Tab-separated table of C-alpha atoms in Angstrom:
chain	number	residue	atom	x	y	z
A	50	UNK	CA	6.637	21.543	-91.929
A	51	UNK	CA	6.108	21.991	-88.051
A	52	UNK	CA	2.552	23.004	-87.174
A	53	UNK	CA	1.933	24.261	-83.843
A	54	UNK	CA	-1.861	24.254	-82.747
A	55	UNK	CA	-3.472	26.462	-79.844
A	56	UNK	CA	-6.842	25.556	-78.002
A	57	UNK	CA	-9.240	27.399	-77.559
A	58	UNK	CA	-9.114	29.744	-80.414
A	59	UNK	CA	-11.205	31.975	-78.779
A	60	UNK	CA	-12.053	32.312	-74.990
A	61	UNK	CA	-14.559	34.787	-73.223
A	62	UNK	CA	-14.446	35.197	-69.712
A	63	UNK	CA	-15.483	37.284	-66.782
A	64	UNK	CA	-12.748	39.051	-64.647
A	65	UNK	CA	-11.559	36.796	-61.837
A	66	UNK	CA	-11.931	33.574	-63.732
A	67	UNK	CA	-8.733	31.131	-64.170
A	68	UNK	CA	-8.181	30.106	-67.632
A	69	UNK	CA	-5.348	27.815	-69.578
A	70	UNK	CA	-4.329	27.890	-73.281
A	71	UNK	CA	-2.503	24.884	-74.653
A	72	UNK	CA	-0.025	24.823	-77.641
A	73	UNK	CA	0.374	21.369	-79.051
A	74	UNK	CA	2.855	19.827	-82.164
A	75	UNK	CA	3.720	16.702	-83.229
A	76	UNK	CA	7.649	18.311	-83.496
A	77	UNK	CA	9.781	18.846	-81.219
A	78	UNK	CA	11.314	22.342	-80.336
A	79	UNK	CA	14.644	23.597	-78.851
A	80	UNK	CA	12.560	26.334	-76.993
A	81	UNK	CA	8.970	27.910	-76.977
A	82	UNK	CA	8.022	31.153	-76.395
A	83	UNK	CA	4.749	33.136	-75.683
A	84	UNK	CA	3.898	36.240	-76.886
A	85	UNK	CA	0.739	38.578	-76.234
A	86	UNK	CA	-0.389	41.129	-79.328
A	87	UNK	CA	-2.666	43.671	-78.470
A	88	UNK	CA	-5.047	45.137	-81.630
A	89	UNK	CA	-2.746	47.151	-83.952
A	90	UNK	CA	0.701	46.364	-82.045
A	91	UNK	CA	3.128	43.506	-82.718
A	92	UNK	CA	3.385	40.776	-80.534
A	93	UNK	CA	5.470	41.436	-77.379
A	94	UNK	CA	7.085	38.256	-75.603
A	95	UNK	CA	6.026	37.142	-72.450
A	96	UNK	CA	8.222	34.178	-71.369
A	97	UNK	CA	10.660	31.473	-73.261
A	98	UNK	CA	11.048	28.107	-71.886
A	99	UNK	CA	14.010	25.669	-72.626
A	100	UNK	CA	13.959	22.626	-70.669
A	101	UNK	CA	11.381	19.761	-70.644
A	102	UNK	CA	9.255	20.194	-67.977
A	103	UNK	CA	10.141	23.623	-67.341
A	104	UNK	CA	7.570	25.597	-65.297
A	105	UNK	CA	7.824	29.844	-65.202
A	106	UNK	CA	5.542	32.029	-63.607
A	107	UNK	CA	5.047	35.633	-64.448
A	108	UNK	CA	2.856	37.201	-61.854
A	109	UNK	CA	-0.601	35.453	-62.603
A	110	UNK	CA	0.811	34.014	-65.596
A	111	UNK	CA	2.161	30.048	-65.251
A	112	UNK	CA	3.845	28.717	-68.489
A	113	UNK	CA	5.201	25.092	-68.514
A	114	UNK	CA	6.686	23.110	-71.464
A	115	UNK	CA	5.912	19.612	-72.009
A	116	UNK	CA	8.353	16.795	-70.734
A	117	UNK	CA	8.895	16.149	-74.542
A	118	UNK	CA	9.202	19.596	-75.748
A	119	UNK	CA	6.286	19.286	-78.391
A	120	UNK	CA	3.736	21.236	-76.260
A	121	UNK	CA	3.198	23.965	-73.878
A	122	UNK	CA	0.494	25.270	-71.932
A	123	UNK	CA	-0.248	28.898	-70.274
A	124	UNK	CA	-2.419	29.340	-67.388
A	125	UNK	CA	-3.825	32.585	-65.892
A	126	UNK	CA	-4.775	32.908	-62.449
A	127	UNK	CA	-7.810	35.554	-61.564
A	128	UNK	CA	-7.614	37.093	-65.405
A	129	UNK	CA	-8.050	40.968	-65.292
A	130	UNK	CA	-9.580	42.905	-68.436
A	131	UNK	CA	-6.170	44.131	-68.961
A	132	UNK	CA	-5.093	40.343	-70.012
A	133	UNK	CA	-7.079	40.449	-72.830
A	134	UNK	CA	-5.584	39.918	-76.263
A	135	UNK	CA	-3.938	37.637	-78.703
A	136	UNK	CA	-1.488	35.024	-77.113
A	137	UNK	CA	0.736	33.160	-79.682
A	138	UNK	CA	3.122	30.455	-78.638
A	139	UNK	CA	6.123	30.087	-80.935
A	140	UNK	CA	8.267	27.090	-81.052
A	141	UNK	CA	11.993	27.690	-82.347
A	142	UNK	CA	13.265	24.751	-84.674
A	143	UNK	CA	15.353	22.191	-83.194
A	144	UNK	CA	16.961	21.718	-86.959
A	145	UNK	CA	16.697	24.921	-88.588
A	146	UNK	CA	18.126	27.379	-86.657
A	147	UNK	CA	16.640	30.943	-86.593
A	148	UNK	CA	12.937	29.729	-87.657
A	149	UNK	CA	9.928	30.551	-85.361
A	150	UNK	CA	7.092	28.732	-86.399
A	151	UNK	CA	4.393	30.362	-84.507
A	152	UNK	CA	0.655	28.424	-83.232
A	153	UNK	CA	-2.530	30.076	-84.625
A	154	UNK	CA	-3.476	32.007	-81.788
A	155	UNK	CA	-5.960	32.573	-78.859
A	156	UNK	CA	-8.095	35.521	-78.717
A	157	UNK	CA	-8.975	36.142	-74.942
A	158	UNK	CA	-11.310	38.814	-73.857
A	159	UNK	CA	-11.771	39.203	-70.176
A	160	UNK	CA	-14.919	40.997	-69.337
A	161	UNK	CA	-15.212	43.572	-66.300
B	233	UNK	CA	12.648	55.967	-79.032
B	234	UNK	CA	10.870	53.232	-80.956
B	235	UNK	CA	12.860	50.286	-81.086
B	236	UNK	CA	11.609	48.633	-84.163
B	237	UNK	CA	10.051	51.205	-86.320
B	238	UNK	CA	8.152	50.416	-89.860
B	239	UNK	CA	6.643	52.618	-92.454
B	240	UNK	CA	3.998	53.233	-93.561
B	241	UNK	CA	1.689	51.847	-90.953
B	242	UNK	CA	-1.400	51.717	-93.368
B	243	UNK	CA	-0.892	51.173	-97.080
B	244	UNK	CA	-3.632	50.961	-99.423
B	245	UNK	CA	-2.853	50.437	-102.912
B	246	UNK	CA	-3.977	48.930	-106.305
B	247	UNK	CA	-3.423	45.618	-107.847
B	248	UNK	CA	-0.305	45.826	-110.311
B	249	UNK	CA	1.321	48.080	-108.188
B	250	UNK	CA	4.960	48.091	-106.792
B	251	UNK	CA	5.314	49.189	-103.020
B	252	UNK	CA	7.912	49.336	-100.393
B	253	UNK	CA	7.690	48.730	-96.788
B	254	UNK	CA	10.604	50.086	-94.562
B	255	UNK	CA	12.117	48.919	-91.114
B	256	UNK	CA	14.594	49.876	-88.896
B	257	UNK	CA	15.601	48.595	-85.482
B	258	UNK	CA	17.629	50.951	-82.792
B	259	UNK	CA	18.569	48.149	-80.982
B	260	UNK	CA	22.004	47.027	-81.782
B	261	UNK	CA	20.422	43.718	-83.022
B	262	UNK	CA	21.971	41.594	-85.613
B	263	UNK	CA	19.237	39.638	-86.589
B	264	UNK	CA	15.964	41.381	-88.583
B	265	UNK	CA	12.860	39.428	-90.012
B	266	UNK	CA	9.814	40.017	-91.719
B	267	UNK	CA	6.497	38.195	-91.026
B	268	UNK	CA	2.988	38.164	-92.781
B	269	UNK	CA	-0.297	38.059	-90.414
B	270	UNK	CA	-3.383	37.394	-92.171
B	271	UNK	CA	-6.613	37.949	-91.255
B	272	UNK	CA	-7.228	34.778	-89.099
B	273	UNK	CA	-3.873	36.388	-87.458
B	274	UNK	CA	-1.651	33.342	-88.363
B	275	UNK	CA	1.941	34.738	-88.182
B	276	UNK	CA	4.293	32.942	-90.784
B	277	UNK	CA	8.046	33.991	-91.347
B	278	UNK	CA	8.773	35.377	-94.657
B	279	UNK	CA	12.392	36.198	-94.321
B	280	UNK	CA	15.441	36.574	-91.810
B	281	UNK	CA	18.602	38.231	-92.175
B	282	UNK	CA	21.678	37.942	-90.172
B	283	UNK	CA	24.327	40.693	-90.509
B	284	UNK	CA	23.130	41.806	-93.701
B	285	UNK	CA	22.717	38.013	-94.683
B	286	UNK	CA	19.516	36.232	-95.600
B	287	UNK	CA	19.428	33.213	-93.345
B	288	UNK	CA	15.591	32.282	-93.862
B	289	UNK	CA	13.811	32.562	-97.147
B	290	UNK	CA	10.539	30.567	-96.728
B	291	UNK	CA	8.009	29.909	-99.537
B	292	UNK	CA	7.294	33.419	-100.410
B	293	UNK	CA	6.478	34.629	-103.970
B	294	UNK	CA	10.006	36.499	-105.902
B	295	UNK	CA	7.615	39.322	-106.050
B	296	UNK	CA	8.729	39.975	-102.477
B	297	UNK	CA	12.474	41.179	-102.516
B	298	UNK	CA	13.946	41.774	-98.955
B	299	UNK	CA	16.798	44.422	-98.942
B	300	UNK	CA	19.242	45.094	-95.940
B	301	UNK	CA	21.694	47.911	-96.768
B	302	UNK	CA	23.268	47.769	-93.240
B	303	UNK	CA	22.394	45.963	-89.783
B	304	UNK	CA	19.483	48.255	-88.899
B	305	UNK	CA	17.446	47.778	-91.589
B	306	UNK	CA	15.598	45.263	-93.652
B	307	UNK	CA	13.359	46.730	-96.227
B	308	UNK	CA	10.674	44.915	-98.118
B	309	UNK	CA	9.815	45.530	-101.686
B	310	UNK	CA	6.797	43.811	-103.405
B	311	UNK	CA	6.157	43.583	-107.041
B	312	UNK	CA	3.063	43.488	-109.114
B	313	UNK	CA	0.820	43.509	-105.957
B	314	UNK	CA	-2.036	41.051	-105.698
B	315	UNK	CA	-5.568	40.747	-103.775
B	316	UNK	CA	-4.085	37.921	-101.736
B	317	UNK	CA	-1.020	40.080	-100.251
B	318	UNK	CA	-3.447	41.940	-98.390
B	319	UNK	CA	-2.420	41.510	-94.726
B	320	UNK	CA	-0.291	43.059	-91.444
B	321	UNK	CA	3.409	42.912	-92.077
B	322	UNK	CA	5.494	42.884	-89.410
B	323	UNK	CA	9.030	43.557	-89.123
B	324	UNK	CA	11.237	42.377	-86.086
B	325	UNK	CA	14.723	42.046	-84.719
B	326	UNK	CA	16.589	39.693	-82.530
B	327	UNK	CA	20.164	39.384	-80.681
B	328	UNK	CA	20.998	36.236	-82.605
B	329	UNK	CA	18.448	33.662	-83.076
B	330	UNK	CA	18.619	31.153	-80.486
B	331	UNK	CA	16.327	31.687	-77.706
B	332	UNK	CA	16.179	35.181	-77.796
B	333	UNK	CA	13.624	37.687	-77.959
B	334	UNK	CA	12.003	38.923	-80.813
B	335	UNK	CA	10.928	42.416	-80.822
B	336	UNK	CA	8.175	43.284	-83.193
B	337	UNK	CA	7.534	46.517	-84.910
B	338	UNK	CA	3.881	47.882	-85.082
B	339	UNK	CA	2.892	46.295	-87.948
B	340	UNK	CA	2.061	47.851	-91.745
B	341	UNK	CA	-1.373	47.093	-92.551
B	342	UNK	CA	-1.458	46.171	-96.413
B	343	UNK	CA	-4.948	46.535	-98.456
B	344	UNK	CA	-4.601	45.792	-102.075
B	345	UNK	CA	-7.663	46.894	-104.016
């Protein structure tokens, strides 16, 4: 079973602070995705990273895929209350096409 | 204009009942999924269909039976509901399954009492 562990599980910060969320596994993934989920809604894709070592930026969000394609990080610069939500990483299987394994989530609260 | 819509949004039912959740996508995608999100927000895939054909069937009790009448619909029927079935169930769709974006519905919060 491929497992993805996210840390921290909960994060509460003030507006303007920076933060990093980690997504770790002992398994290799063909690609990794980050989603954000707001209360009462389904997850919405933020980014897909495919190549080991790849870095993608989405405004104040920076995503990195580990060189060995086993881990990823999400860095948010100058967090805003609108960033509040549940962040989920999801690894797409290297061997079982079509199966996404989701991490256990990081709940971020950004206080104004 | 909702891309992936599921009904109902809330479902409260008694143990032992049989219930269905419906899902429809208007994105023209060929792959649809059912996920279960537990109280700790852990999201786990249950089933995946590609062009109406079952391609992923995780270790799910056989009380859960997905039905895909066409590419745009994937319904979930649950027999003999148990307390442990209480969760939020998400339907999703994608175009293909490799490195593609999955679009999720708003979820169905199932409460078994």
